[in-house]
């Protein structure tokens, strides 16, 4: 089979968490900076069909794509690094693959033949590469394989990428192996044996990588030339294809570090397309390293303060805004279950992020009330809009105002579930998910920040503002400032007598980019700075 698209497969070795996803995304950003059309996908060995029902404390943020898929936070990295929007098919878990395969089998699509790991599962995996490359019209399609080489549960993916090399031609595939090279302090040397072993495991699948990325301790990488020689000698890779990658201070330094570390030689042997224009990365890293004197303290009123990955896109959006505004960001985690007025008073601005479930809800409502009454900059995201609306209604005298999610009484359900949206929570997929358009009220803060009245944002929620209570919500200090095009759904609210109090039913954090922060986040940081 002939193909014009080139494919890059990124596997990991030795331990998980070495930054394989960031490395894959960085390679993508470099190729994009060469003017190529790049797409990415993740293959994840776990059996959950998607991330919708995964506990965010265990698994980190659930990243929502424009087409409404509930995915792994890795896709957020891909979007931030590539500045391209992913789709639900940019991730394939084993659960999603097997479900598709078993559904097809039950449909009688295999005509009585035995359905097997090879070739049926592996063919299906390969089909996802072809489909994505076609959908995105990619020059290069990058596939990250989750887990580490040697994991039993990821072997069908590794077998599939090996088979794919024969299918589309080995010259159209670049295999990249990212592994960890530990430093042994007693003997003061790097140890390559674990990396050698993981490369041997990869060879057992029939894959000799075209590039090996050795992740290592930042301070000592300078003493490491023998690492490349050793890996080259023992593992049948070219010495100039071993890229030494020290720890970076910020993930956004990785694309530039990768160029410095020698990623271009093996990449350009594979696809020759001129020099990459890395100027926007250089500018960003200069901003990140500028270390401004002026500090802005943002309080994140949250439930999972022990796993900050739960709010990854929110914290990345805040950072991006601070880099652009030129202030040092100090993010203060405020435990929603224990939050007090002193906590709110102590920060320059407050974010109430999205969330599910009653735990910590009163703290979030209190944060909205405090910001309304003390003119403190406030940004509410999804649940953060709902709690602001509850706070306003209670201020207007609707004493028991609440959301139906938290058993609001029928006469005080200021946030409620609309008929069409009712469904069983445990089954997943019963929410308003993905891109929805909104119309912003002329002259509103929302319109001013976006610089437009017609906008699109991503959603992930079940409940809506009950417009039966518009009068009370307004009396409590809020204006409704954005609606769905048919006017049925409230998409934005803002403070009527405040300088910066805004909340959206959407998740704008998903569309923020490191060098192009989302206007709501930039607005918050600017307002908090004035404070
Ligand atoms: N739990 C709320 C809802 O389902 C808010 C969801 C969210 O913040 N993403 O509507």
Short mmCIF file of C-alpha atoms and ligand atoms in Angstrom, two decimals:
data_model
loop_
_atom_site.label_atom_id
_atom_site.label_comp_id
_atom_site.label_asym_id
_atom_site.label_seq_id
_atom_site.Cartn_x
_atom_site.Cartn_y
_atom_site.Cartn_z
CA UNK A 1 0.00 0.00 0.00
CA UNK A 2 1.32 3.44 -0.94
CA UNK A 3 0.95 6.41 1.33
CA UNK A 4 1.94 10.06 1.27
CA UNK A 5 1.54 10.43 5.00
CA UNK A 6 4.47 9.71 7.28
CA UNK A 7 3.91 8.11 10.67
CA UNK A 8 5.84 8.54 13.90
CA UNK A 9 5.37 6.04 16.73
CA UNK A 10 6.47 6.98 20.21
CA UNK A 11 6.94 4.26 22.82
CA UNK A 12 8.25 4.49 26.36
CA UNK A 13 10.66 2.41 28.38
CA UNK A 14 12.01 1.72 31.89
CA UNK A 15 9.40 3.69 33.87
CA UNK A 16 6.19 5.55 33.17
CA UNK A 17 5.97 9.28 33.61
CA UNK A 18 9.20 10.14 31.79
CA UNK A 19 7.43 12.68 29.61
CA UNK A 20 6.78 10.54 26.56
CA UNK A 21 3.61 12.49 25.75
CA UNK A 22 5.37 15.85 26.05
CA UNK A 23 8.19 14.53 23.86
CA UNK A 24 5.74 13.25 21.25
CA UNK A 25 3.90 16.59 21.27
CA UNK A 26 7.20 18.47 21.07
CA UNK A 27 8.25 16.49 18.01
CA UNK A 28 4.87 17.40 16.56
CA UNK A 29 5.36 21.07 17.31
CA UNK A 30 8.80 21.04 15.65
CA UNK A 31 7.40 19.41 12.51
CA UNK A 32 4.55 21.91 12.50
CA UNK A 33 7.13 24.68 12.81
CA UNK A 34 8.63 23.29 9.60
CA UNK A 35 5.32 23.98 7.90
CA UNK A 36 4.01 20.42 7.92
CA UNK A 37 0.44 19.41 8.73
CA UNK A 38 0.70 17.31 11.88
CA UNK A 39 -1.89 15.27 13.73
CA UNK A 40 -1.55 13.13 16.85
CA UNK A 41 -3.21 10.23 18.55
CA UNK A 42 -2.85 8.28 21.73
CA UNK A 43 -3.24 4.53 22.14
CA UNK A 44 -3.89 3.73 25.77
CA UNK A 45 -3.85 0.15 27.10
CA UNK A 46 -6.54 0.60 29.78
CA UNK A 47 -10.01 -0.89 29.34
CA UNK A 48 -12.19 2.09 30.17
CA UNK A 49 -13.96 3.03 26.94
CA UNK A 50 -13.31 6.71 27.62
CA UNK A 51 -12.29 8.94 30.52
CA UNK A 52 -15.85 10.08 31.29
CA UNK A 53 -16.34 7.85 34.30
CA UNK A 54 -12.75 7.84 35.55
CA UNK A 55 -12.05 9.35 38.94
CA UNK A 56 -10.15 12.60 38.30
CA UNK A 57 -8.23 12.12 41.53
CA UNK A 58 -6.79 8.90 40.16
CA UNK A 59 -6.57 9.80 36.50
CA UNK A 60 -6.28 13.59 36.33
CA UNK A 61 -8.39 15.94 34.27
CA UNK A 62 -10.99 14.68 31.83
CA UNK A 63 -10.18 16.61 28.65
CA UNK A 64 -13.14 17.33 26.40
CA UNK A 65 -12.63 17.56 22.64
CA UNK A 66 -14.60 19.84 20.33
CA UNK A 67 -16.68 16.89 19.11
CA UNK A 68 -17.64 16.05 22.67
CA UNK A 69 -15.41 13.13 23.61
CA UNK A 70 -14.34 12.76 27.23
CA UNK A 71 -10.68 11.95 26.96
CA UNK A 72 -7.37 11.68 28.71
CA UNK A 73 -5.43 14.80 29.69
CA UNK A 74 -2.74 13.87 27.17
CA UNK A 75 -4.95 15.23 24.42
CA UNK A 76 -4.80 18.57 26.22
CA UNK A 77 -1.02 18.50 25.90
CA UNK A 78 -1.33 17.69 22.21
CA UNK A 79 -3.69 20.62 21.65
CA UNK A 80 -1.51 23.05 23.59
CA UNK A 81 1.68 22.00 21.83
CA UNK A 82 0.29 21.61 18.32
CA UNK A 83 -2.40 24.28 18.48
CA UNK A 84 -4.66 21.88 16.61
CA UNK A 85 -8.00 20.56 17.83
CA UNK A 86 -8.20 16.83 18.46
CA UNK A 87 -11.27 14.63 18.07
CA UNK A 88 -12.66 11.71 20.03
CA UNK A 89 -10.79 9.39 17.67
CA UNK A 90 -7.50 10.99 18.66
CA UNK A 91 -7.53 8.49 21.51
CA UNK A 92 -8.07 4.75 21.35
CA UNK A 93 -8.14 2.81 24.59
CA UNK A 94 -8.14 -0.97 24.58
CA UNK A 95 -11.69 -0.74 25.94
CA UNK A 96 -12.86 1.32 22.98
CA UNK A 97 -11.11 -0.97 20.48
CA UNK A 98 -12.40 -4.19 21.99
CA UNK A 99 -15.90 -2.75 22.26
CA UNK A 100 -15.86 -1.90 18.56
CA UNK A 101 -14.51 -5.33 17.69
CA UNK A 102 -16.96 -7.25 19.85
CA UNK A 103 -19.90 -5.17 18.60
CA UNK A 104 -18.83 -6.02 15.04
CA UNK A 105 -18.55 -9.70 15.94
CA UNK A 106 -22.05 -9.68 17.46
CA UNK A 107 -23.27 -8.02 14.28
CA UNK A 108 -22.02 -10.97 12.33
CA UNK A 109 -19.45 -8.92 10.46
CA UNK A 110 -16.80 -11.65 10.55
CA UNK A 111 -18.78 -14.16 8.52
CA UNK A 112 -18.19 -17.04 10.88
CA UNK A 113 -14.41 -16.65 11.09
CA UNK A 114 -12.50 -16.79 14.36
CA UNK A 115 -11.81 -13.31 15.73
CA UNK A 116 -8.29 -12.99 17.10
CA UNK A 117 -5.79 -10.58 18.62
CA UNK A 118 -3.71 -10.87 15.45
CA UNK A 119 -4.88 -9.88 12.89
CA UNK A 120 -8.23 -8.48 14.02
CA UNK A 121 -7.28 -6.29 16.96
CA UNK A 122 -4.00 -5.25 15.37
CA UNK A 123 -5.74 -4.42 12.07
CA UNK A 124 -8.28 -2.33 13.89
CA UNK A 125 -5.48 -0.42 15.63
CA UNK A 126 -3.80 0.23 12.29
CA UNK A 127 -7.08 1.38 10.79
CA UNK A 128 -7.25 4.13 13.45
CA UNK A 129 -3.87 5.46 12.20
CA UNK A 130 -5.09 5.53 8.59
CA UNK A 131 -8.44 7.06 9.51
CA UNK A 132 -6.87 9.83 11.58
CA UNK A 133 -4.28 10.66 8.93
CA UNK A 134 -7.05 10.84 6.35
CA UNK A 135 -9.36 12.91 8.55
CA UNK A 136 -6.67 15.47 9.36
CA UNK A 137 -5.08 15.30 5.88
CA UNK A 138 -1.79 14.97 7.72
CA UNK A 139 1.71 15.11 6.31
CA UNK A 140 2.79 13.47 9.55
CA UNK A 141 0.64 11.52 11.98
CA UNK A 142 2.16 10.90 15.42
CA UNK A 143 1.01 8.02 17.60
CA UNK A 144 1.90 7.80 21.28
CA UNK A 145 1.64 4.34 22.80
CA UNK A 146 0.66 4.54 26.48
CA UNK A 147 2.46 2.55 29.17
CA UNK A 148 5.95 1.10 28.92
CA UNK A 149 7.43 -1.53 26.64
CA UNK A 150 7.09 -4.96 28.19
CA UNK A 151 3.68 -4.25 29.74
CA UNK A 152 1.49 -7.21 28.91
CA UNK A 153 -1.55 -5.02 28.39
CA UNK A 154 0.02 -2.80 25.73
CA UNK A 155 1.44 -5.53 23.51
CA UNK A 156 -1.33 -5.42 20.88
CA UNK A 157 -0.49 -1.78 20.20
CA UNK A 158 3.24 -2.49 19.85
CA UNK A 159 2.57 -5.43 17.54
CA UNK A 160 0.25 -3.18 15.51
CA UNK A 161 2.85 -0.44 14.99
CA UNK A 162 5.40 -3.05 13.94
CA UNK A 163 2.99 -4.56 11.42
CA UNK A 164 2.13 -1.08 10.19
CA UNK A 165 5.77 -0.50 9.17
CA UNK A 166 5.55 -3.43 6.75
CA UNK A 167 2.14 -2.31 5.58
CA UNK A 168 2.94 1.28 4.56
CA UNK A 169 6.69 0.84 4.10
CA UNK A 170 9.35 1.09 6.78
CA UNK A 171 10.62 4.32 5.18
CA UNK A 172 7.28 5.94 6.02
CA UNK A 173 7.53 5.13 9.72
CA UNK A 174 9.79 6.63 12.36
CA UNK A 175 9.98 4.77 15.65
CA UNK A 176 10.95 6.84 18.68
CA UNK A 177 11.67 5.22 22.03
CA UNK A 178 11.70 7.45 25.11
CA UNK A 179 13.44 5.89 28.09
CA UNK A 180 14.85 6.84 31.43
CA UNK A 181 18.57 6.72 32.19
CA UNK A 182 19.13 6.85 35.95
CA UNK A 183 22.08 8.50 37.69
CA UNK A 184 23.82 6.40 40.33
CA UNK A 185 25.13 8.76 42.94
CA UNK A 186 27.39 6.23 44.71
CA UNK A 187 29.48 5.60 41.63
CA UNK A 188 28.74 9.01 40.06
CA UNK A 189 27.65 7.70 36.70
CA UNK A 190 24.69 7.18 34.45
CA UNK A 191 23.42 3.64 34.09
CA UNK A 192 22.17 2.65 30.66
CA UNK A 193 21.30 -0.97 31.45
CA UNK A 194 17.56 -0.40 32.10
CA UNK A 195 17.33 1.54 28.83
CA UNK A 196 19.24 -1.21 27.01
CA UNK A 197 16.79 -3.76 28.39
CA UNK A 198 13.78 -1.80 27.26
CA UNK A 199 15.30 -1.44 23.78
CA UNK A 200 15.83 -5.20 23.77
CA UNK A 201 12.15 -5.67 24.67
CA UNK A 202 11.26 -3.44 21.75
CA UNK A 203 13.53 -5.48 19.43
CA UNK A 204 11.67 -8.61 20.50
CA UNK A 205 8.66 -7.09 18.78
CA UNK A 206 10.82 -6.53 15.69
CA UNK A 207 11.27 -2.81 16.17
CA UNK A 208 14.67 -1.15 16.09
CA UNK A 209 13.94 2.51 16.78
CA UNK A 210 15.16 5.33 14.56
CA UNK A 211 15.49 7.65 17.52
CA UNK A 212 16.11 7.05 21.21
CA UNK A 213 15.31 9.80 23.66
CA UNK A 214 17.22 9.40 26.91
CA UNK A 215 15.58 11.28 29.76
CA UNK A 216 18.08 12.17 32.42
CA UNK A 217 18.95 14.32 35.38
CA UNK A 218 19.33 17.92 34.33
CA UNK A 219 22.54 18.84 36.14
CA UNK A 220 24.60 15.94 35.00
CA UNK A 221 23.61 15.57 31.40
CA UNK A 222 26.77 17.44 30.52
CA UNK A 223 28.84 14.47 31.73
CA UNK A 224 26.88 12.09 29.61
CA UNK A 225 28.42 11.72 26.14
CA UNK A 226 29.13 8.05 26.82
CA UNK A 227 25.41 7.42 27.22
CA UNK A 228 24.76 7.95 23.52
CA UNK A 229 27.77 5.84 22.54
CA UNK A 230 26.72 3.01 24.81
CA UNK A 231 23.13 2.95 23.69
CA UNK A 232 24.24 3.10 20.06
CA UNK A 233 26.72 0.26 20.49
CA UNK A 234 24.46 -2.09 22.38
CA UNK A 235 21.14 -1.31 20.78
CA UNK A 236 21.78 -0.98 17.06
CA UNK A 237 20.77 2.69 16.87
CA UNK A 238 22.85 5.44 15.29
CA UNK A 239 24.77 7.52 17.79
CA UNK A 240 23.39 10.76 16.29
CA UNK A 241 19.91 9.36 16.80
CA UNK A 242 20.27 9.28 20.58
CA UNK A 243 18.83 12.48 21.98
CA UNK A 244 19.77 13.38 25.55
CA UNK A 245 16.92 15.19 27.26
CA UNK A 246 17.50 16.72 30.67
CA UNK A 247 14.57 17.65 32.94
CA UNK A 248 13.10 20.97 31.87
CA UNK A 249 11.90 23.76 34.17
CA UNK A 250 8.72 24.04 32.13
CA UNK A 251 7.25 21.55 29.69
CA UNK A 252 7.17 24.34 27.10
CA UNK A 253 10.98 24.32 27.03
CA UNK A 254 10.95 20.77 25.70
CA UNK A 255 10.53 21.63 21.99
CA UNK A 256 13.59 23.91 22.13
CA UNK A 257 15.54 21.46 24.32
CA UNK A 258 14.73 18.71 21.84
CA UNK A 259 16.22 20.75 19.01
CA UNK A 260 19.29 21.48 21.15
CA UNK A 261 19.48 17.80 22.09
CA UNK A 262 19.76 16.76 18.46
CA UNK A 263 16.27 15.72 17.46
CA UNK A 264 16.58 17.31 14.02
CA UNK A 265 19.15 14.88 12.58
CA UNK A 266 16.98 11.75 12.82
CA UNK A 267 13.83 13.75 12.00
CA UNK A 268 15.31 15.27 8.88
CA UNK A 269 16.62 11.95 7.64
CA UNK A 270 13.00 10.87 7.81
CA UNK A 271 11.31 13.94 6.40
CA UNK A 272 13.16 16.87 4.91
CA UNK A 273 11.17 20.08 5.01
CA UNK A 274 13.44 23.04 5.73
CA UNK A 275 14.31 24.61 9.08
CA UNK A 276 11.64 24.88 11.77
CA UNK A 277 10.57 28.39 12.74
CA UNK A 278 10.69 28.09 16.51
CA UNK A 279 10.32 31.83 17.20
CA UNK A 280 7.00 31.56 19.07
CA UNK A 281 8.50 28.91 21.36
CA UNK A 282 11.57 31.08 21.92
CA UNK A 283 9.39 34.05 22.80
CA UNK A 284 7.28 31.95 25.15
CA UNK A 285 10.29 30.49 26.96
CA UNK A 286 11.75 34.00 27.32
CA UNK A 287 8.48 35.08 28.95
CA UNK A 288 8.48 32.03 31.21
CA UNK A 289 12.04 32.67 32.31
CA UNK A 290 11.69 36.45 32.68
CA UNK A 291 10.85 36.10 36.39
CA UNK A 292 8.79 39.28 36.85
CA UNK A 293 8.78 41.03 40.23
CA UNK A 294 5.06 41.69 40.35
CA UNK A 295 3.08 38.77 41.73
CA UNK A 296 -0.58 37.91 41.25
CA UNK A 297 -2.15 35.50 43.74
CA UNK A 298 -5.01 33.44 42.34
CA UNK A 299 -7.05 31.22 44.65
CA UNK A 300 -8.39 28.01 43.10
CA UNK A 301 -11.34 26.88 45.19
CA UNK A 302 -11.20 23.17 44.53
CA UNK A 303 -12.11 19.73 45.74
CA UNK A 304 -9.08 17.72 44.67
CA UNK A 305 -6.23 19.75 46.07
CA UNK A 306 -4.08 16.62 46.42
CA UNK A 307 -3.97 15.92 42.68
CA UNK A 308 -3.58 19.17 40.83
CA UNK A 309 -3.60 17.28 37.50
CA UNK A 310 -7.37 17.27 37.98
CA UNK A 311 -7.39 20.92 36.92
CA UNK A 312 -4.49 20.77 34.48
CA UNK A 313 -6.02 22.83 31.68
CA UNK A 314 -7.16 25.46 34.20
CA UNK A 315 -3.70 25.85 35.72
CA UNK A 316 -2.09 25.89 32.27
CA UNK A 317 -4.53 28.60 31.16
CA UNK A 318 -3.72 30.68 34.25
CA UNK A 319 0.01 30.30 33.61
CA UNK A 320 -0.35 31.28 29.97
CA UNK A 321 -2.30 34.40 30.95
CA UNK A 322 0.30 35.39 33.56
CA UNK A 323 3.13 34.92 31.03
CA UNK A 324 1.35 37.14 28.55
CA UNK A 325 0.48 39.83 31.10
CA UNK A 326 4.03 39.69 32.47
CA UNK A 327 3.34 38.88 36.12
CA UNK A 328 4.46 36.08 38.38
CA UNK A 329 1.59 33.70 39.09
CA UNK A 330 1.12 32.38 42.59
CA UNK A 331 -1.63 29.75 42.53
CA UNK A 332 -3.09 29.14 45.97
CA UNK A 333 -5.14 25.97 46.42
CA UNK A 334 -8.14 26.66 48.59
CA UNK A 335 -9.81 23.51 49.89
CA UNK A 336 -13.47 24.01 49.02
CA UNK A 337 -14.53 22.01 52.08
CA UNK A 338 -12.65 24.24 54.49
CA UNK A 339 -12.62 27.60 52.70
CA UNK A 340 -13.08 30.70 54.87
CA UNK A 341 -13.45 34.41 54.13
CA UNK A 342 -9.82 34.88 55.17
CA UNK A 343 -8.77 32.52 52.38
CA UNK A 344 -10.71 34.60 49.84
CA UNK A 345 -9.41 37.90 51.25
CA UNK A 346 -5.84 36.67 50.98
CA UNK A 347 -5.81 36.33 47.17
CA UNK A 348 -6.06 38.84 44.32
CA UNK A 349 -8.56 36.81 42.31
CA UNK A 350 -10.53 33.60 42.51
CA UNK A 351 -11.28 30.74 40.14
CA UNK A 352 -14.03 28.24 40.85
CA UNK A 353 -13.38 25.39 38.39
CA UNK A 354 -15.73 22.69 37.14
CA UNK A 355 -16.76 19.78 39.28
CA UNK A 356 -19.33 17.15 40.12
CA UNK A 357 -20.92 16.16 43.40
CA UNK A 358 -21.87 17.95 46.57
CA UNK A 359 -18.55 17.82 48.41
CA UNK A 360 -17.14 21.32 48.91
CA UNK A 361 -20.11 22.98 47.25
CA UNK A 362 -20.85 25.44 50.08
CA UNK A 363 -17.25 26.70 49.95
CA UNK A 364 -17.63 27.39 46.24
CA UNK A 365 -20.91 29.23 46.79
CA UNK A 366 -19.26 31.26 49.56
CA UNK A 367 -16.41 32.20 47.18
CA UNK A 368 -18.89 33.63 44.66
CA UNK A 369 -20.76 35.51 47.37
CA UNK A 370 -17.53 36.95 48.75
CA UNK A 371 -16.33 38.12 45.32
CA UNK A 372 -19.69 39.74 44.52
CA UNK A 373 -19.74 41.57 47.83
CA UNK A 374 -16.08 42.58 47.88
CA UNK A 375 -15.64 43.29 44.18
CA UNK A 376 -12.92 40.66 43.97
CA UNK A 377 -12.01 39.36 40.49
CA UNK A 378 -13.83 36.05 39.94
CA UNK A 379 -13.83 33.54 37.13
CA UNK A 380 -16.35 30.71 37.32
CA UNK A 381 -16.02 27.69 35.07
CA UNK A 382 -19.08 25.51 34.56
CA UNK A 383 -19.86 24.49 38.17
CA UNK A 384 -18.31 27.87 39.05
CA UNK A 385 -21.15 29.53 37.14
CA UNK A 386 -23.77 27.41 38.84
CA UNK A 387 -22.44 28.17 42.34
CA UNK A 388 -22.28 31.90 41.50
CA UNK A 389 -25.93 31.78 40.43
CA UNK A 390 -26.85 29.97 43.66
CA UNK A 391 -24.96 32.61 45.67
CA UNK A 392 -26.81 35.44 43.89
CA UNK A 393 -30.22 33.83 44.36
CA UNK A 394 -29.57 33.30 48.07
CA UNK A 395 -28.52 36.96 48.38
CA UNK A 396 -31.84 37.91 46.81
CA UNK A 397 -33.69 35.98 49.48
CA UNK A 398 -34.19 32.56 47.88
CA UNK A 399 -32.91 30.99 51.08
CA UNK A 400 -32.71 27.36 49.97
CA UNK A 401 -31.47 28.14 46.46
CA UNK A 402 -29.44 25.25 45.13
CA UNK A 403 -28.82 22.99 42.16
CA UNK A 404 -30.89 19.87 41.57
CA UNK A 405 -27.55 18.09 41.55
CA UNK A 406 -27.50 18.83 45.29
CA UNK A 407 -31.17 18.09 45.90
CA UNK A 408 -32.54 21.61 45.58
CA UNK A 409 -36.16 21.94 46.69
CA UNK A 410 -38.58 22.36 43.76
CA UNK A 411 -39.27 26.03 44.62
CA UNK A 412 -35.57 26.95 44.79
CA UNK A 413 -33.97 24.94 41.98
CA UNK A 414 -32.10 27.87 40.44
CA UNK A 415 -29.90 25.31 38.68
CA UNK A 416 -31.84 22.40 37.27
CA UNK A 417 -31.84 19.57 34.82
CA UNK A 418 -33.77 20.08 31.61
CA UNK A 419 -36.16 17.44 30.36
CA UNK A 420 -34.09 16.21 27.42
CA UNK A 421 -30.97 15.89 29.52
CA UNK A 422 -32.21 13.45 32.12
CA UNK A 423 -30.30 10.20 32.15
CA UNK A 424 -28.50 7.79 34.38
CA UNK A 425 -25.24 9.30 35.65
CA UNK A 426 -23.49 5.98 35.98
CA UNK A 427 -23.81 5.12 32.31
CA UNK A 428 -21.83 8.08 31.00
CA UNK A 429 -22.54 10.02 27.85
CA UNK A 430 -25.66 11.78 29.19
CA UNK A 431 -24.21 15.26 29.25
CA UNK A 432 -24.02 18.31 27.06
CA UNK A 433 -20.57 17.68 25.63
CA UNK A 434 -18.27 19.42 23.19
CA UNK A 435 -18.63 22.61 21.17
CA UNK A 436 -21.72 24.76 21.49
CA UNK A 437 -22.24 28.27 20.12
CA UNK A 438 -23.29 31.16 22.36
CA UNK A 439 -24.48 34.72 21.78
CA UNK A 440 -23.05 37.34 24.10
CA UNK A 441 -25.06 40.36 25.18
CA UNK A 442 -23.89 43.58 23.49
CA UNK A 443 -21.99 45.81 25.88
CA UNK A 444 -21.31 42.98 28.37
CA UNK A 445 -17.95 42.23 29.94
CA UNK A 446 -18.10 38.89 28.13
CA UNK A 447 -18.40 40.63 24.76
CA UNK A 448 -15.60 43.01 25.65
CA UNK A 449 -13.25 40.16 26.60
CA UNK A 450 -14.00 38.00 23.57
CA UNK A 451 -14.19 40.98 21.20
CA UNK A 452 -17.20 39.28 19.57
CA UNK A 453 -20.83 38.43 20.23
CA UNK A 454 -20.82 35.02 18.54
CA UNK A 455 -18.53 32.54 20.19
CA UNK A 456 -18.05 28.79 20.55
CA UNK A 457 -16.86 26.97 23.66
CA UNK A 458 -16.62 23.37 24.86
CA UNK A 459 -19.05 22.02 27.39
CA UNK A 460 -19.31 19.14 29.83
CA UNK A 461 -22.26 19.37 32.14
CA UNK A 462 -25.72 18.12 32.88
CA UNK A 463 -27.37 21.03 34.72
CA UNK A 464 -28.48 24.49 33.51
CA UNK A 465 -29.50 27.84 34.96
CA UNK A 466 -33.26 27.90 35.60
CA UNK A 467 -34.46 31.09 33.93
CA UNK A 468 -37.61 31.06 36.04
CA UNK A 469 -35.35 32.70 38.63
CA UNK A 470 -33.82 35.39 36.39
CA UNK A 471 -35.33 38.20 38.49
CA UNK A 472 -33.89 36.84 41.73
CA UNK A 473 -30.50 36.12 40.17
CA UNK A 474 -30.35 39.71 38.94
CA UNK A 475 -31.48 41.08 42.26
CA UNK A 476 -28.62 39.12 43.82
CA UNK A 477 -26.07 41.06 41.77
CA UNK A 478 -25.64 39.12 38.53
CA UNK A 479 -26.52 39.87 34.91
CA UNK A 480 -27.15 37.11 32.39
CA UNK A 481 -24.71 38.01 29.64
CA UNK A 482 -24.61 35.09 27.21
CA UNK A 483 -27.15 32.58 25.92
CA UNK A 484 -27.45 29.66 23.56
CA UNK A 485 -28.60 30.96 20.14
CA UNK A 486 -32.21 29.93 20.91
CA UNK A 487 -32.06 31.77 24.23
CA UNK A 488 -33.04 28.66 26.20
CA UNK A 489 -29.73 28.14 27.98
CA UNK A 490 -27.74 30.61 30.05
CA UNK A 491 -24.09 30.45 28.97
CA UNK A 492 -22.57 33.46 30.75
CA UNK A 493 -23.30 35.50 33.85
CA UNK A 494 -21.38 38.47 35.19
CA UNK A 495 -21.41 40.84 38.14
CA UNK A 496 -23.68 43.86 37.72
CA UNK A 497 -21.72 46.11 40.07
CA UNK A 498 -18.26 44.62 39.94
CA UNK A 499 -15.16 45.27 37.87
CA UNK A 500 -14.42 41.67 36.98
CA UNK A 501 -16.83 38.93 37.91
CA UNK A 502 -17.60 36.53 35.12
CA UNK A 503 -18.67 32.92 34.85
CA UNK A 504 -19.37 30.62 31.96
CA UNK A 505 -21.26 27.37 31.69
CA UNK A 506 -18.46 26.20 29.37
CA UNK A 507 -14.85 25.13 29.87
CA UNK A 508 -12.81 27.86 28.17
CA UNK A 509 -9.62 26.40 29.66
CA UNK A 510 -9.62 23.71 26.96
CA UNK A 511 -9.11 26.30 24.25
CA UNK A 512 -6.32 28.23 25.92
CA UNK A 513 -2.84 27.93 24.40
CA UNK A 514 0.52 28.59 26.06
CA UNK A 515 1.29 31.51 23.77
CA UNK A 516 -2.34 32.54 23.19
CA UNK A 517 -4.11 32.53 26.55
CA UNK A 518 -7.87 32.47 26.63
CA UNK A 519 -9.35 36.00 26.97
CA UNK A 520 -11.31 35.11 30.14
CA UNK A 521 -8.13 33.99 31.88
CA UNK A 522 -6.15 36.95 30.60
CA UNK A 523 -8.96 39.22 31.80
CA UNK A 524 -8.86 37.65 35.26
CA UNK A 525 -5.10 38.08 35.59
CA UNK A 526 -5.26 41.70 34.41
CA UNK A 527 -8.10 42.48 36.84
CA UNK A 528 -6.35 40.70 39.72
CA UNK A 529 -3.19 42.64 38.97
CA UNK A 530 -5.06 45.97 39.21
CA UNK A 531 -6.39 44.89 42.56
N1 LIG B 1 -21.86 19.16 37.92
C1 LIG B 1 -22.30 20.23 37.08
C2 LIG B 1 -23.18 19.73 35.94
O1 LIG B 1 -23.21 18.58 35.67
C3 LIG B 1 -21.12 21.00 36.53
C4 LIG B 1 -20.24 20.20 35.65
C5 LIG B 1 -18.89 20.82 35.41
O2 LIG B 1 -18.47 21.70 36.14
N2 LIG B 1 -18.19 20.37 34.39
O3 LIG B 1 -23.89 20.49 35.32
#
